[in-house]
Amino acid sequence: MSTVNLTREQLEERLLALHHASLELVRDVSLESLLEKIARLACEQVNAQYAAVGVVGPNGELEAFIPVGMSEEEIRRMAHPPRGLGLIGTLMRSEKPIRLRDVTSDPRSVGFPPHHPFMTSFLGVPIRQGNRQLGQIYLTNKRDAPEFTEEDEQLIEMLAAYAAVAITNARIYRQLVERDRILTRRNENLALLNELASTLATSSDIDQILDKALTQVLDYLQLEVGEVYLRQENGRTLQRMLHRGSVVEALWQREEFALGESIIGQVAKRDQPFVFKPAPPDGQGLHPQVILQHFQQVACLPIRGRQGVLGVLCVASRHARPLDDLEMQFLATISSWMGLAIENVRLNLQGRRLAVLEERERIGMDLHDGVIQSIYAVGLTLEHARLLIHQDPQAALQRIEQAIRDIDSTIRDIRAYILDLRPRQLQNETLMQGIRRLVKEFHANTLLNVDLQGPEDELAGLPEIQAVALFHICQEALANIAKHARARHVEVTLWKTTDRVLLEVRDDGRGFDPQQVCQSIGHGLSNMQTRARQAGGEVEIISEPGAGTTILAWVPLTNDE
């Protein structure tokens, strides 16, 4: 085997030139352009006609193969890129270079595919980092000699060392860029989720929840069409509740599916997402326009609540790029949040309906035990008067007068119920003016004496939240006195300290045990506590049987507490 040996000075010059040229490699952070630079630099250094760089993937397979020296037409005509067989496969498993005078005569060669350029001399050098092989440099057809020399081999080994560092840097940079992209996308997802959470948590309208969530999802992920199907009260039917997107009038031909029927029903029944590409002729039940508009992807995700699947969210896109894992995770999160928000609204409605039923039952019991029995007693009195009218007219007259007094008392009881049930607000009044109005109405309905004391102008600047809270607490306290206290005198006092406003409502009625009342009905008392706490204050209830009742409430002067 004849070679042309270089002098020491010539070899040092080539190594120095290679060193300067290789420094440019580590500055390139794009893996694709870096591999091409390595191949071209290898060609220049040893004067080869063809060169290529192969990169090994995580599983040891040939992940990328970048050739130089061939035209794009020649590359296109070849049946397939190298697969890692023959000499290429041998070099992928080797720790040392392979240098041949004629590649076709080596028994490890498996030949060339059709339209592959003819090659003779060969030099292959592994690109290694420690004990791990990153890739290989391949060189063929040395131009000025029948084969590659030992000096050529040394130069390419040095280039391979630089290439190992450059490839590692490029991969690290690619990983950092990908991590940055993922973190940026996740931050964007979290920002949108936070915005949606505010809407979904505060909205009491299911239509608003669906519209807000679906509109923002379509805009954020740049999807053309979206639909929401919800399970109906029978639990066996899913009905289309919302469609968004002007590209098609509907995603599915039907507006209603049974549980387990078609893709919509299967997603709801199995509680599993389903992603597919629309395909003719039937399009899997999709609307014909979806096929005509060349939609590339449809994703259906279950809308989950705490007690199961509430419906199905469908989105569709004409983009060639499919939804990635992050986007599918985002859609799954949105669908779950929609489910929880819908469930909360439904539970809230059920709670309000139950509260109305409980309040109706309480009012019915109060009316039965008080008003109806009083009217029944009036009827008995009048019946007795009718029997006495001829025998003892004076006694009959006394019975009629007693009936009139009982009817007046019953009318006052009915007015007290109306006073309690009728909604009231501050009507462009100060707190003191509003409470004076309550006291005036209370006196007209109950004929009880009320002593009202409080400042006029000092509370004019009290924030509306605090003023309305004290107004309703006073209303609730007066209503309870009218219904239950049997009082003769009531005192209402309003005053201000440096940091709060206080309200005291005191009566000399029959009193009660606060613990027992709270455990039985207690709606009025709990309402007072709730209103005070929502305004940043508190309520204290002092009462005992036979000793009257005192309601003491306070709220802060500002909204800061």
XYZ file of C-alpha atoms in Angstrom:
561
model
C 0.000 0.000 0.000
C 1.789 3.173 -1.226
C 1.178 6.513 0.497
C 2.524 10.020 0.138
C 4.066 11.005 3.471
C 4.011 14.647 4.560
C 6.892 16.386 6.255
C 6.516 17.386 9.922
C 6.180 21.037 8.947
C 3.464 20.256 6.376
C 1.500 18.146 8.884
C 1.766 20.886 11.530
C 0.496 23.471 9.014
C -2.491 21.265 8.119
C -3.267 20.599 11.799
C -3.081 24.344 12.585
C -5.347 25.171 9.645
C -7.774 22.462 10.789
C -7.709 23.874 14.333
C -8.637 27.368 13.156
C -11.343 26.010 10.856
C -12.752 23.732 13.594
C -13.117 26.614 16.045
C -15.952 27.853 13.846
C -17.797 24.587 14.405
C -18.353 25.083 18.137
C -19.980 28.440 17.416
C -22.709 26.835 15.284
C -25.720 25.861 17.406
C -27.854 24.562 14.545
C -27.343 20.804 14.325
C -28.335 20.514 10.644
C -25.986 23.238 9.379
C -23.251 22.002 11.732
C -23.263 18.503 10.219
C -22.990 19.933 6.714
C -20.065 22.150 7.803
C -18.264 19.154 9.302
C -18.698 17.169 6.090
C -17.450 20.035 3.866
C -14.504 20.747 6.145
C -13.525 17.060 6.076
C -13.675 17.092 2.258
C -11.415 20.152 2.077
C -8.873 18.866 4.568
C -8.165 15.557 2.807
C -9.203 16.529 -0.751
C -12.007 13.949 -1.009
C -14.688 13.904 -3.697
C -17.505 12.821 -1.371
C -18.100 13.137 2.378
C -20.931 12.535 4.785
C -21.653 12.829 8.492
C -23.934 10.379 10.245
C -25.458 10.994 13.683
C -26.477 8.203 16.040
C -29.791 8.518 17.870
C -30.614 7.608 21.491
C -31.329 3.981 20.544
C -28.125 3.539 18.540
C -29.819 3.872 15.134
C -28.642 6.169 12.329
C -30.700 9.285 13.100
C -29.364 11.644 10.418
C -27.070 11.308 7.388
C -25.812 14.514 5.698
C -23.850 13.985 2.416
C -21.830 16.535 0.440
C -20.293 16.253 -3.036
C -23.490 14.976 -4.669
C -26.070 17.129 -6.408
C -29.655 17.304 -5.150
C -30.720 15.416 -8.261
C -28.302 12.576 -7.483
C -29.524 12.389 -3.897
C -33.149 12.427 -5.064
C -32.595 9.584 -7.550
C -31.260 7.176 -4.912
C -33.870 4.739 -3.613
C -33.215 5.434 0.066
C -30.629 6.990 2.375
C -28.076 4.741 4.103
C -29.587 2.381 6.685
C -26.530 1.613 8.792
C -25.594 -1.666 7.099
C -22.249 -2.888 5.761
C -19.253 -0.652 6.413
C -21.454 2.112 7.769
C -22.892 -0.242 10.363
C -19.421 -1.560 11.186
C -18.102 1.960 11.773
C -21.144 2.757 13.961
C -20.018 -0.048 16.282
C -16.277 0.656 16.040
C -14.041 2.724 18.294
C -11.276 3.055 15.649
C -11.156 4.507 12.108
C -11.515 2.362 8.991
C -9.317 3.204 5.975
C -9.594 1.270 2.676
C -8.001 1.526 -0.747
C -11.074 0.039 -2.492
C -14.393 -0.064 -0.630
C -15.956 -2.435 -3.177
C -13.452 -5.201 -2.468
C -13.956 -5.215 1.302
C -16.063 -8.204 2.454
C -17.982 -5.970 4.890
C -19.338 -3.869 2.036
C -22.942 -4.562 0.973
C -22.724 -2.557 -2.238
C -24.496 0.599 -3.360
C -28.187 1.195 -4.074
C -29.251 2.049 -7.673
C -28.104 5.484 -8.951
C -25.468 5.733 -6.218
C -22.138 7.340 -7.377
C -19.221 4.938 -7.868
C -16.753 5.047 -4.963
C -13.342 3.491 -4.386
C -11.087 4.756 -1.567
C -12.712 5.076 1.847
C -11.956 6.681 5.214
C -14.374 6.428 8.122
C -13.753 7.967 11.566
C -16.110 7.633 14.563
C -17.156 10.787 16.417
C -16.950 9.875 20.082
C -17.424 11.603 23.415
C -15.916 9.483 26.146
C -17.350 5.986 25.769
C -20.368 7.177 23.788
C -20.457 7.342 19.997
C -22.221 10.406 18.638
C -21.743 9.768 14.912
C -19.274 9.126 12.104
C -17.399 11.003 9.378
C -17.289 9.208 6.001
C -14.929 10.162 3.154
C -14.579 8.526 -0.286
C -12.617 8.997 -3.521
C -9.442 10.905 -2.632
C -8.764 13.199 -5.594
C -4.945 13.377 -5.679
C -4.075 9.811 -4.620
C -5.460 6.288 -4.912
C -6.161 6.143 -1.189
C -6.286 8.197 2.015
C -3.070 8.477 4.035
C -2.269 8.102 7.729
C -1.913 11.879 7.905
C -5.440 12.173 6.475
C -6.661 9.814 9.155
C -4.999 11.875 11.908
C -6.536 15.087 10.564
C -10.038 13.623 10.434
C -9.627 12.150 13.942
C -8.766 15.627 15.161
C -11.768 16.993 13.272
C -13.938 14.290 14.853
C -12.847 15.456 18.318
C -13.909 19.019 17.502
C -17.105 17.665 15.929
C -17.968 15.762 19.126
C -17.813 18.973 21.160
C -19.759 20.925 18.534
C -22.485 18.261 18.194
C -22.856 18.054 21.996
C -23.134 21.850 22.239
C -25.705 21.947 19.435
C -27.781 19.226 21.098
C -27.614 21.008 24.465
C -28.650 24.247 22.786
C -31.514 22.482 21.011
C -32.654 21.007 24.341
C -32.482 24.436 25.989
C -34.468 26.008 23.162
C -37.048 23.241 23.394
C -37.270 23.605 27.169
C -37.645 27.360 26.792
C -40.386 26.830 24.214
C -42.180 24.382 26.503
C -41.857 26.686 29.526
C -43.078 29.659 27.505
C -46.022 27.649 26.223
C -46.834 26.378 29.696
C -46.710 29.913 31.080
C -49.079 31.016 28.325
C -51.318 28.057 29.136
C -51.288 28.945 32.833
C -52.103 32.586 32.084
C -55.092 31.587 29.971
C -56.164 28.994 32.541
C -55.995 31.652 35.243
C -58.139 34.012 33.170
C -60.612 31.253 32.428
C -60.651 30.192 36.081
C -61.764 33.685 37.103
C -64.643 33.550 34.625
C -65.661 29.982 35.359
C -65.484 30.446 39.134
C -67.638 33.574 39.192
C -70.147 32.809 36.460
C -73.533 31.347 37.324
C -74.606 30.947 33.691
C -73.730 27.670 31.936
C -74.078 29.246 28.477
C -71.590 31.962 29.437
C -69.155 29.374 30.777
C -69.271 27.326 27.569
C -69.013 30.370 25.290
C -66.084 31.929 27.162
C -64.092 28.704 27.428
C -64.636 27.550 23.848
C -63.978 30.966 22.283
C -60.685 31.432 24.108
C -59.535 27.878 23.358
C -60.165 28.298 19.630
C -58.375 31.664 19.532
C -55.403 30.500 21.589
C -54.782 27.230 19.719
C -55.787 28.742 16.344
C -58.476 26.138 15.723
C -61.302 26.826 13.286
C -64.282 25.039 14.803
C -65.454 23.904 18.234
C -68.597 22.348 19.689
C -69.872 21.318 23.108
C -72.285 18.457 23.792
C -73.828 18.089 27.266
C -75.670 15.193 28.854
C -79.348 15.875 29.403
C -81.358 15.210 32.546
C -82.065 11.610 31.559
C -78.316 10.962 31.517
C -78.541 8.862 28.339
C -78.547 11.638 25.732
C -75.910 14.182 24.673
C -77.177 17.328 22.951
C -75.247 20.018 21.110
C -75.325 23.140 23.278
C -72.821 25.384 21.464
C -71.118 25.720 18.063
C -68.311 28.159 17.297
C -66.632 28.666 13.918
C -67.819 30.064 10.598
C -65.933 27.634 8.336
C -68.664 24.991 8.664
C -72.174 25.228 10.084
C -71.678 22.091 12.184
C -69.037 19.454 12.933
C -71.495 16.563 13.163
C -74.567 15.849 11.081
C -76.710 15.283 14.167
C -77.395 17.523 17.155
C -78.103 14.682 19.566
C -76.414 11.347 20.334
C -77.265 8.542 22.726
C -74.631 7.531 25.273
C -72.268 5.114 23.537
C -73.502 6.081 20.051
C -71.027 7.284 17.420
C -67.758 8.965 18.457
C -69.467 11.547 20.698
C -71.332 8.882 22.643
C -68.277 6.627 22.893
C -66.074 9.412 24.277
C -68.696 10.165 26.941
C -69.240 6.503 27.801
C -65.575 5.463 27.945
C -64.322 8.750 29.458
C -61.405 8.721 27.005
C -60.332 11.372 24.435
C -60.372 10.451 20.747
C -58.364 12.175 17.993
C -58.785 11.274 14.331
C -58.431 12.542 10.767
C -61.723 12.910 8.863
C -61.906 10.443 6.002
C -64.512 9.896 3.259
C -66.852 8.389 2.261
C -68.973 8.559 5.436
C -66.634 10.762 7.491
C -67.597 8.882 10.673
C -70.799 10.850 11.076
C -69.212 14.260 10.502
C -71.032 16.974 8.604
C -70.242 16.770 4.834
C -68.785 20.292 4.940
C -66.010 19.047 7.227
C -64.799 16.707 4.459
C -65.232 19.334 1.732
C -63.248 21.918 3.716
C -60.342 19.425 4.103
C -60.180 19.365 7.879
C -57.070 17.508 8.978
C -57.851 16.724 12.597
C -60.802 16.397 14.981
C -60.284 15.990 18.723
C -63.072 14.958 21.120
C -62.466 15.149 24.882
C -64.740 14.231 27.795
C -65.989 17.090 29.988
C -65.540 15.614 33.446
C -67.147 16.581 36.723
C -66.650 15.203 40.197
C -69.369 12.624 39.631
C -68.587 11.549 36.077
C -68.697 12.751 32.477
C -71.015 15.709 31.869
C -70.445 16.079 28.128
C -67.953 16.186 25.247
C -65.759 19.010 23.906
C -64.949 18.818 20.164
C -62.411 20.937 18.269
C -61.267 20.707 14.655
C -58.472 22.158 12.545
C -57.458 22.388 8.908
C -53.768 22.828 9.798
C -51.413 20.095 8.643
C -49.568 20.210 11.991
C -51.333 17.942 14.475
C -52.076 18.928 18.050
C -49.025 18.166 20.201
C -48.950 16.686 23.702
C -48.911 20.092 25.420
C -51.953 21.239 23.455
C -53.848 18.034 24.218
C -52.989 18.403 27.924
C -54.241 21.985 27.770
C -57.507 20.912 26.127
C -57.966 18.169 28.722
C -57.460 20.702 31.530
C -59.940 23.145 29.983
C -62.555 20.412 29.546
C -62.115 19.366 33.191
C -62.471 22.969 34.367
C -65.592 23.361 32.242
C -67.003 20.237 33.876
C -66.308 21.495 37.385
C -67.760 24.937 36.612
C -70.914 23.425 35.097
C -71.276 21.110 38.070
C -70.839 24.002 40.508
C -73.544 26.018 38.728
C -75.928 23.063 38.809
C -75.190 22.383 42.476
C -75.694 26.066 43.259
C -79.062 26.016 41.501
C -80.042 22.887 43.396
C -78.955 24.511 46.652
C -81.019 27.610 45.941
C -84.031 25.509 45.028
C -83.613 23.544 48.251
C -83.293 26.793 50.234
C -86.496 28.092 48.641
C -88.290 24.860 49.524
C -87.003 25.006 53.086
C -88.060 28.647 53.394
C -91.495 27.838 51.993
C -91.841 25.023 54.500
C -90.810 27.347 57.346
C -93.239 30.073 56.245
C -95.978 27.472 55.886
C -95.337 26.217 59.409
C -95.304 29.761 60.789
C -98.527 30.650 59.003
C -100.185 27.449 60.142
C -99.066 27.789 63.759
C -99.783 31.524 63.964
C -102.009 33.178 61.397
C -104.242 30.247 60.395
C -104.837 29.169 63.984
C -105.611 32.773 64.931
C -108.166 33.014 62.106
C -109.638 29.688 63.195
C -109.972 31.040 66.746
C -111.739 34.152 65.377
C -114.158 31.863 63.580
C -114.949 29.987 66.797
C -115.502 33.280 68.630
C -117.914 34.516 65.960
C -119.722 31.180 66.005
C -120.179 31.521 69.762
C -121.425 35.112 69.312
C -123.996 33.898 66.769
C -125.363 31.441 69.345
C -125.540 34.141 72.066
C -127.037 36.912 69.963
C -130.627 36.140 71.030
C -129.973 34.746 74.515
C -127.416 37.312 75.733
C -126.857 40.201 73.268
C -124.302 41.864 75.571
C -122.157 38.739 75.733
C -122.475 38.344 71.965
C -121.294 41.925 71.491
C -118.266 41.234 73.686
C -117.456 38.171 71.556
C -117.675 40.237 68.352
C -115.382 42.941 69.790
C -112.928 40.233 70.826
C -113.024 38.823 67.288
C -112.289 42.286 65.865
C -109.270 42.638 68.172
C -108.055 39.165 67.163
C -108.443 40.008 63.473
C -106.435 43.229 63.963
C -103.747 41.211 65.708
C -103.718 38.688 62.859
C -103.439 41.493 60.301
C -100.389 42.815 62.150
C -98.893 39.304 62.046
C -99.465 39.109 58.299
C -97.880 42.541 57.831
C -94.894 41.331 59.827
C -94.456 38.426 57.399
C -94.731 40.794 54.447
C -92.159 43.056 56.103
C -89.788 40.105 56.403
C -90.299 38.766 52.885
C -90.352 41.998 50.871
C -86.871 42.838 49.470
C -85.444 46.197 50.544
C -82.401 48.224 49.560
C -81.072 51.657 50.383
C -82.915 53.934 47.940
C -80.399 56.782 47.433
C -80.430 57.231 51.202
C -77.809 57.431 53.884
C -77.648 54.533 56.323
C -79.421 56.581 59.008
C -82.206 57.585 56.606
C -82.721 53.995 55.510
C -82.908 52.691 59.086
C -85.352 55.486 60.014
C -87.581 54.290 57.154
C -87.378 50.696 58.447
C -88.293 51.822 61.956
C -91.255 53.865 60.653
C -92.611 50.876 58.692
C -91.997 48.581 61.660
C -93.986 50.878 63.966
C -96.853 51.133 61.462
C -97.092 47.347 61.198
C -96.596 46.410 64.864
C -97.669 49.555 66.808
C -94.588 49.019 69.009
C -92.696 52.001 70.413
C -89.195 52.326 68.914
C -86.457 54.595 70.238
C -84.005 55.415 67.388
C -80.711 57.168 68.088
C -77.783 57.832 65.764
C -75.774 60.471 63.869
C -77.116 61.991 60.677
C -74.196 63.329 58.676
C -71.259 61.402 60.149
C -72.159 58.193 58.277
C -72.821 59.777 54.880
C -69.448 58.584 53.523
C -69.760 54.963 54.696
C -68.998 52.562 51.754
C -72.057 50.963 50.199
C -71.056 47.392 51.142
C -70.907 48.251 54.846
C -74.032 50.438 54.760
C -76.154 47.800 52.992
C -74.953 45.102 55.412
C -76.048 47.091 58.507
C -79.319 48.048 56.783
C -80.237 44.401 56.182
C -79.120 43.326 59.656
C -81.430 45.964 61.149
C -84.261 44.812 58.840
C -83.745 41.177 59.897
C -83.643 42.062 63.596
C -86.876 44.120 63.423
C -88.630 41.355 61.469
C -87.659 38.779 64.110
C -88.964 41.061 66.864
C -92.271 41.482 65.016
C -92.706 37.741 64.558
C -91.326 36.227 67.741
C -90.394 38.654 70.545
C -93.800 39.814 71.917
C -91.952 42.957 72.977
C -93.393 46.222 74.278
C -90.424 48.479 73.543
C -87.525 48.456 71.031
C -84.301 50.486 70.970
C -82.235 50.974 67.795
C -78.868 52.713 68.256
C -76.256 53.549 65.601
C -72.837 55.060 66.390
C -69.294 55.385 65.059
C -65.799 54.900 66.545
C -62.414 55.650 64.999
C -62.386 52.556 62.840
C -65.873 51.036 62.731
C -69.630 51.629 62.712
C -71.829 49.789 65.224
C -75.547 48.955 65.294
C -77.460 47.760 68.355
C -81.070 46.529 68.268
C -82.499 45.803 71.751
C -85.992 44.618 72.746
C -87.690 43.742 76.041
C -89.477 40.673 74.657
C -89.543 37.082 75.761
C -85.993 36.286 74.563
C -84.728 32.848 73.537
C -81.847 30.388 73.815
C -79.532 31.321 70.862
C -78.029 27.831 70.710
C -81.365 26.069 70.381
C -82.684 28.554 67.814
C -79.546 28.192 65.637
C -79.917 24.400 65.697
C -83.608 24.524 64.709
C -84.405 27.203 62.124
C -82.016 30.113 62.617
C -82.271 31.500 59.058
C -82.500 35.136 60.191
C -79.641 34.838 62.671
C -77.346 33.094 60.189
C -78.215 35.701 57.545
C -77.078 38.462 59.924
C -73.752 36.685 60.527
C -73.208 36.155 56.792
C -73.951 39.783 55.867
C -71.667 41.157 58.588
C -68.752 38.889 57.672
C -69.066 39.649 53.973
C -68.617 43.335 54.876
C -65.608 42.566 57.090
C -67.491 42.765 60.400
C -69.235 40.549 62.932
C -72.535 40.097 64.822
C -73.030 39.234 68.488
C -76.421 37.934 69.703
C -77.214 38.209 73.416
C -80.485 36.711 74.649
C -82.037 34.441 77.228
C -85.618 33.353 77.853
C -87.640 36.069 79.562
C -84.874 38.724 79.412
C -85.189 40.195 75.927
C -82.667 40.174 73.078
C -79.776 42.397 72.006
C -78.274 42.280 68.479
C -74.894 44.030 68.279
C -73.325 44.310 64.791
C -70.245 46.184 63.575
C -68.539 46.790 60.218
C -65.263 48.585 59.365
C -65.346 52.169 58.141
C -63.524 51.170 54.934
C -63.343 48.165 52.591
C -59.714 47.423 53.552
C -60.395 44.928 56.366
